[in-house]
Amino acid sequence: MELSSASKEDLKVWLKEKGYKPFIADQIFDWIYVKKEFDFSKMSNLKNDLREELEKAFQFPLIKFVKTEECKTGEVTKFLWKLGDGKLVESVLIRSGDRRTVCVSSQVGCNARCAFCASGKEGFFRNLSKSEIVEQILQINLYLKKFDERVSHIVFMGMGEPLENYDNVVGAIRHLIDPETLDLSPRKITISTVGIVDRIEQLKDEGLKVNLVLSLHAPNQHVRKKIIPYARKYDIEDILNAMENYTKRTKRDITYEYILIEGVNAEVKHADELARLLKGKQCTVNLIPYNPVDGFRMPRPSKEKIEAFRDRLQEKKIPVTWRYTKGKDIAAACGQLALKKEGEGLPIYSN
């Protein structure tokens, strides 16, 4: 059993097997989820022998903080974590008004290998466990403790394709919304996918009602195949039908992410085609100007082109937003999270 993804009932069973009273699980959960204390030796209302048992039984936390980097405005902080096998992943904290949103990674690397994204550049290595996903939130909550703040929103938009790590992602979400742990609202959790049709259909029946975002990025199958290799597995119409089924079942609006790349998908004719594709659908298109990635030669459209694209969608009555890029100066913006080697240019912070 991994402590960071164990339910309170799981912990009660373990305590009973070890000869301790089950109610002690309440005290341990209070230390972890309310007081944000991860050091068993500091859990002062627990007996010394139990603290020692906990130290022996559980490797907690599983992920180790390495470094952070903060953008110039202070709105974005990027975290680097070391996993138990030495692999490294990143998370991003975004401050916006009262919101404290964490962009979570679900895999080491990514199989999707989208042409504009750094996450899959070095390939795919493995899925993160449920605990490794949960602990990104727990550790960032610990970081926020000194500001008397806590994580309010979670987006699965970090490294990896969340729906290819389906069981662990769904399990982590169930843990995070548990009233006994962080008690987060599913409405404040978003999953982003390149479009895994069978998993979208499965997710709609989970009863979670989280927000679902599709990385669309193209107005047709031909263009999509050029920039998203997964498009060869799933036809755009089948994906859109699955997304429609999801919104009908969950009553959650759908967002279609659209990264604008000069010479690929950013012309007004593409906006016209996109409007035809999405006509009558309950959705919003979120425009994202391409964020530069080392090793990828893809130009970002001019502001005038982006405005023309947005204006045409609005003319066609397609709800549209234009995402303000945050964290680009520390490679923490959309598409920029990548595999790292320890010590690659991130300054240390201390709790």
CSV table of C-alpha atoms in Angstrom, one decimal, residues 74-333:
chain,number,residue,atom,x,y,z
A,74,GLY,CA,5.7,35.5,-10.3
A,75,GLU,CA,2.5,34.1,-11.7
A,76,VAL,CA,4.1,30.7,-12.7
A,77,THR,CA,6.3,28.3,-10.8
A,78,LYS,CA,7.7,25.2,-12.4
A,79,PHE,CA,8.6,22.2,-10.1
A,80,LEU,CA,11.0,19.4,-10.9
A,81,TRP,CA,10.5,16.1,-9.1
A,82,LYS,CA,12.7,13.0,-8.9
A,83,LEU,CA,10.8,9.7,-8.9
A,84,GLY,CA,11.9,6.5,-7.1
A,85,ASP,CA,13.6,5.1,-10.2
A,86,GLY,CA,15.5,8.3,-10.8
A,87,LYS,CA,13.2,9.6,-13.6
A,88,LEU,CA,12.3,13.3,-13.6
A,89,VAL,CA,9.0,15.0,-14.3
A,90,GLU,CA,7.7,18.5,-14.0
A,91,SER,CA,4.5,20.2,-12.7
A,92,VAL,CA,3.5,23.8,-13.0
A,93,LEU,CA,1.7,26.1,-10.5
A,94,ILE,CA,-0.2,29.0,-12.0
A,95,ARG,CA,-1.5,31.9,-9.9
A,96,SER,CA,-4.5,33.8,-11.3
A,97,GLY,CA,-6.5,35.9,-9.0
A,98,ASP,CA,-7.7,33.6,-6.2
A,99,ARG,CA,-7.0,30.5,-8.3
A,100,ARG,CA,-4.0,28.3,-7.6
A,101,THR,CA,-4.0,25.8,-10.5
A,102,VAL,CA,-1.6,22.9,-10.8
A,103,CYS,CA,-0.7,21.5,-14.2
A,104,VAL,CA,0.0,17.8,-13.4
A,105,SER,CA,2.1,15.3,-15.3
A,106,SER,CA,0.7,11.8,-15.8
A,107,GLN,CA,3.5,10.1,-17.7
A,108,VAL,CA,7.3,10.2,-18.0
A,109,GLY,CA,7.5,11.3,-21.6
A,110,CYS,CA,4.6,10.9,-24.0
A,111,ASN,CA,3.7,8.5,-26.8
A,112,ALA,CA,1.5,11.1,-28.6
A,113,ARG,CA,4.6,12.9,-29.9
A,114,CYS,CA,2.7,15.9,-31.2
A,115,ALA,CA,4.9,17.9,-33.6
A,116,PHE,CA,4.7,21.1,-31.5
A,117,CYS,CA,5.2,19.6,-28.0
A,118,ALA,CA,8.4,19.0,-26.0
A,119,SER,CA,6.9,16.3,-23.8
A,120,GLY,CA,7.2,13.5,-26.3
A,121,LYS,CA,10.4,14.6,-27.9
A,122,GLU,CA,12.5,12.0,-26.1
A,123,GLY,CA,9.8,9.3,-26.3
A,124,PHE,CA,7.7,7.5,-23.7
A,125,PHE,CA,9.2,5.8,-20.6
A,126,ARG,CA,6.4,4.9,-18.3
A,127,ASN,CA,3.1,5.8,-16.6
A,128,LEU,CA,3.1,7.6,-13.3
A,129,SER,CA,1.5,5.7,-10.4
A,130,LYS,CA,-1.7,7.0,-8.7
A,131,SER,CA,0.5,8.1,-5.8
A,132,GLU,CA,3.0,9.9,-8.0
A,133,ILE,CA,0.2,11.9,-9.5
A,134,VAL,CA,-1.4,12.7,-6.1
A,135,GLU,CA,1.9,13.7,-4.6
A,136,GLN,CA,2.4,16.5,-7.1
A,137,ILE,CA,-0.6,18.2,-5.6
A,138,LEU,CA,0.3,17.3,-2.0
A,139,GLN,CA,3.8,18.7,-2.4
A,140,ILE,CA,2.7,21.9,-4.1
A,141,ASN,CA,0.2,22.4,-1.3
A,142,LEU,CA,3.1,22.1,1.1
A,143,TYR,CA,4.9,24.8,-0.9
A,144,LEU,CA,1.8,27.0,-0.7
A,145,LYS,CA,1.5,26.5,3.0
A,146,LYS,CA,3.9,29.4,3.7
A,147,PHE,CA,1.6,31.7,1.8
A,148,ASP,CA,-1.5,30.4,3.6
A,149,GLU,CA,-2.8,29.1,0.2
A,150,ARG,CA,-3.8,25.8,-1.3
A,151,VAL,CA,-4.3,24.2,-4.7
A,152,SER,CA,-7.8,25.1,-5.9
A,153,HIS,CA,-7.8,23.7,-9.5
A,154,ILE,CA,-6.0,20.8,-11.3
A,155,VAL,CA,-5.4,20.4,-15.0
A,156,PHE,CA,-4.0,17.2,-16.5
A,157,MET,CA,-2.1,19.1,-19.1
A,158,GLY,CA,1.5,18.3,-18.1
A,159,MET,CA,3.7,15.6,-19.5
A,160,GLY,CA,1.9,12.6,-21.0
A,161,GLU,CA,-1.5,11.6,-22.4
A,162,PRO,CA,-3.7,11.2,-19.3
A,163,LEU,CA,-6.1,8.8,-21.0
A,164,GLU,CA,-3.3,6.4,-21.8
A,165,ASN,CA,-2.7,6.1,-18.1
A,166,TYR,CA,-6.4,5.8,-17.5
A,167,ASP,CA,-6.7,3.8,-14.3
A,168,ASN,CA,-4.1,5.8,-12.4
A,169,VAL,CA,-5.4,9.1,-13.5
A,170,VAL,CA,-9.0,8.3,-12.6
A,171,GLY,CA,-7.8,6.7,-9.3
A,172,ALA,CA,-5.9,9.8,-8.5
A,173,ILE,CA,-8.9,12.0,-9.2
A,174,ARG,CA,-11.1,9.9,-7.0
A,175,HIS,CA,-8.6,10.2,-4.2
A,176,LEU,CA,-8.2,14.0,-4.6
A,177,ILE,CA,-12.0,14.6,-4.5
A,178,ASP,CA,-12.5,12.3,-1.5
A,179,PRO,CA,-13.9,14.4,1.4
A,180,GLU,CA,-11.4,12.6,3.7
A,181,THR,CA,-8.4,13.9,1.7
A,182,LEU,CA,-8.4,17.2,-0.3
A,183,ASP,CA,-12.2,17.3,-1.0
A,184,LEU,CA,-11.6,19.0,-4.4
A,185,SER,CA,-14.6,19.6,-6.6
A,186,PRO,CA,-14.6,17.6,-9.9
A,187,ARG,CA,-15.7,20.8,-11.6
A,188,LYS,CA,-12.3,22.2,-10.7
A,189,ILE,CA,-10.4,19.3,-12.4
A,190,THR,CA,-9.7,19.2,-16.1
A,191,ILE,CA,-8.4,16.4,-18.3
A,192,SER,CA,-6.8,17.2,-21.6
A,193,THR,CA,-6.5,14.5,-24.3
A,194,VAL,CA,-5.4,14.2,-27.9
A,195,GLY,CA,-8.5,12.0,-28.4
A,196,ILE,CA,-8.5,8.4,-27.2
A,197,VAL,CA,-12.1,7.5,-28.3
A,198,ASP,CA,-12.7,4.4,-26.2
A,199,ARG,CA,-11.3,6.1,-23.1
A,200,ILE,CA,-13.5,9.1,-23.6
A,201,GLU,CA,-16.5,6.8,-23.8
A,202,GLN,CA,-15.3,5.1,-20.7
A,203,LEU,CA,-14.8,8.3,-18.8
A,204,LYS,CA,-18.3,9.5,-19.4
A,205,ASP,CA,-19.6,6.6,-17.4
A,206,GLU,CA,-17.3,7.1,-14.4
A,207,GLY,CA,-19.7,9.6,-12.7
A,208,LEU,CA,-16.9,12.1,-12.1
A,209,LYS,CA,-18.1,15.0,-14.3
A,210,VAL,CA,-14.7,16.5,-14.6
A,211,ASN,CA,-14.0,19.0,-17.4
A,212,LEU,CA,-12.7,17.5,-20.7
A,213,VAL,CA,-10.5,19.3,-23.2
A,214,LEU,CA,-9.6,18.0,-26.6
A,215,SER,CA,-6.2,18.9,-28.2
A,216,LEU,CA,-7.8,19.5,-31.6
A,217,HIS,CA,-5.3,21.8,-33.3
A,218,ALA,CA,-6.6,21.3,-36.8
A,219,PRO,CA,-9.8,21.8,-38.8
A,220,ASN,CA,-9.6,18.5,-40.6
A,221,GLN,CA,-8.1,15.0,-40.5
A,222,HIS,CA,-5.5,15.8,-43.2
A,223,VAL,CA,-3.9,18.7,-41.2
A,224,ARG,CA,-4.3,16.9,-37.9
A,225,LYS,CA,-2.3,13.8,-39.2
A,226,LYS,CA,0.6,16.1,-40.0
A,227,ILE,CA,1.0,17.4,-36.5
A,228,ILE,CA,-0.6,14.7,-34.2
A,229,PRO,CA,0.5,11.1,-34.9
A,230,TYR,CA,-2.4,9.8,-32.9
A,231,ALA,CA,-4.7,11.1,-35.6
A,232,ARG,CA,-3.7,8.1,-37.7
A,233,LYS,CA,-5.4,5.9,-35.1
A,234,TYR,CA,-8.6,7.9,-34.5
A,235,ASP,CA,-10.7,9.8,-37.1
A,236,ILE,CA,-11.6,13.4,-36.2
A,237,GLU,CA,-15.3,12.7,-36.6
A,238,ASP,CA,-15.2,9.7,-34.2
A,239,ILE,CA,-13.3,11.8,-31.6
A,240,LEU,CA,-15.9,14.7,-31.9
A,241,ASN,CA,-18.7,12.2,-31.5
A,242,ALA,CA,-17.1,10.8,-28.4
A,243,MET,CA,-16.7,14.3,-27.0
A,244,GLU,CA,-20.4,15.0,-27.8
A,245,ASN,CA,-21.4,11.9,-25.9
A,246,TYR,CA,-19.3,13.0,-23.0
A,247,THR,CA,-21.0,16.4,-22.7
A,248,LYS,CA,-24.5,14.9,-23.1
A,249,ARG,CA,-23.9,12.5,-20.3
A,250,THR,CA,-22.0,14.8,-17.9
A,251,LYS,CA,-23.6,18.2,-18.8
A,252,ARG,CA,-20.1,19.6,-18.9
A,253,ASP,CA,-19.1,22.0,-21.7
A,254,ILE,CA,-16.3,20.9,-24.0
A,255,THR,CA,-13.2,22.9,-24.8
A,256,TYR,CA,-11.2,22.4,-28.0
A,257,GLU,CA,-7.6,23.6,-27.7
A,258,TYR,CA,-6.2,25.0,-31.0
A,259,ILE,CA,-2.5,25.8,-31.1
A,260,LEU,CA,-1.9,28.2,-34.0
A,261,ILE,CA,1.2,27.4,-36.1
A,262,GLU,CA,2.2,29.7,-39.0
A,263,GLY,CA,2.0,27.9,-42.3
A,264,VAL,CA,0.1,24.9,-40.9
A,265,ASN,CA,-3.3,25.8,-39.4
A,266,ALA,CA,-3.5,29.5,-38.8
A,267,GLU,CA,-5.1,31.0,-41.9
A,268,VAL,CA,-8.6,32.4,-42.1
A,269,LYS,CA,-9.6,29.5,-44.4
A,270,HIS,CA,-8.7,27.2,-41.5
A,271,ALA,CA,-10.9,29.2,-39.2
A,272,ASP,CA,-13.8,28.9,-41.7
A,273,GLU,CA,-13.3,25.1,-41.9
A,274,LEU,CA,-13.0,24.8,-38.1
A,275,ALA,CA,-16.3,26.8,-37.8
A,276,ARG,CA,-18.0,24.3,-40.1
A,277,LEU,CA,-16.6,21.4,-38.2
A,278,LEU,CA,-17.9,22.7,-34.8
A,279,LYS,CA,-21.2,24.3,-35.9
A,280,GLY,CA,-24.0,23.6,-33.5
A,281,LYS,CA,-21.7,21.9,-30.9
A,282,GLN,CA,-21.8,22.9,-27.2
A,283,CYS,CA,-18.2,24.0,-26.9
A,284,THR,CA,-15.6,26.7,-26.7
A,285,VAL,CA,-12.4,27.0,-28.8
A,286,ASN,CA,-9.3,28.1,-26.9
A,287,LEU,CA,-6.7,29.6,-29.2
A,288,ILE,CA,-3.1,29.1,-28.1
A,289,PRO,CA,-0.3,30.9,-30.1
A,290,TYR,CA,2.5,28.3,-30.6
A,291,ASN,CA,5.1,28.4,-27.8
A,292,PRO,CA,8.7,27.8,-29.0
A,293,VAL,CA,10.4,24.5,-28.2
A,294,ASP,CA,14.1,23.8,-28.7
A,295,GLY,CA,14.7,21.7,-31.7
A,296,PHE,CA,11.3,22.4,-33.3
A,297,ARG,CA,11.3,24.8,-36.2
A,298,MET,CA,7.7,26.1,-36.1
A,299,PRO,CA,6.9,29.8,-36.4
A,300,ARG,CA,4.3,31.6,-34.3
A,301,PRO,CA,1.7,33.6,-36.2
A,302,SER,CA,1.7,37.3,-35.9
A,303,LYS,CA,-0.8,39.0,-33.6
A,304,GLU,CA,-2.7,40.3,-36.6
A,305,LYS,CA,-3.2,36.7,-37.9
A,306,ILE,CA,-4.3,35.4,-34.5
A,307,GLU,CA,-6.8,38.3,-34.3
A,308,ALA,CA,-8.1,37.6,-37.8
A,309,PHE,CA,-8.5,33.9,-36.9
A,310,ARG,CA,-10.4,34.7,-33.7
A,311,ASP,CA,-12.6,37.3,-35.4
A,312,ARG,CA,-13.6,34.9,-38.1
A,313,LEU,CA,-14.7,32.3,-35.5
A,314,GLN,CA,-16.7,34.9,-33.7
A,315,GLU,CA,-18.3,35.9,-36.9
A,316,LYS,CA,-19.3,32.3,-37.4
A,317,LYS,CA,-20.8,32.3,-33.8
A,318,ILE,CA,-18.2,29.9,-32.4
A,319,PRO,CA,-17.4,30.7,-28.8
A,320,VAL,CA,-13.7,31.5,-28.6
A,321,THR,CA,-11.1,32.5,-26.1
A,322,TRP,CA,-7.4,33.4,-26.6
A,323,ARG,CA,-5.2,32.0,-23.9
A,324,TYR,CA,-2.7,34.5,-22.5
A,325,THR,CA,0.6,32.7,-22.4
A,326,LYS,CA,2.1,32.4,-19.0
A,327,GLY,CA,5.5,30.9,-18.0
A,328,LYS,CA,7.0,31.0,-21.5
A,329,ASP,CA,10.2,32.5,-20.2
A,330,ILE,CA,10.8,29.4,-18.0
A,331,ALA,CA,9.5,26.8,-20.6
A,332,ALA,CA,6.4,26.2,-18.5
A,333,ALA,CA,3.8,27.2,-21.1
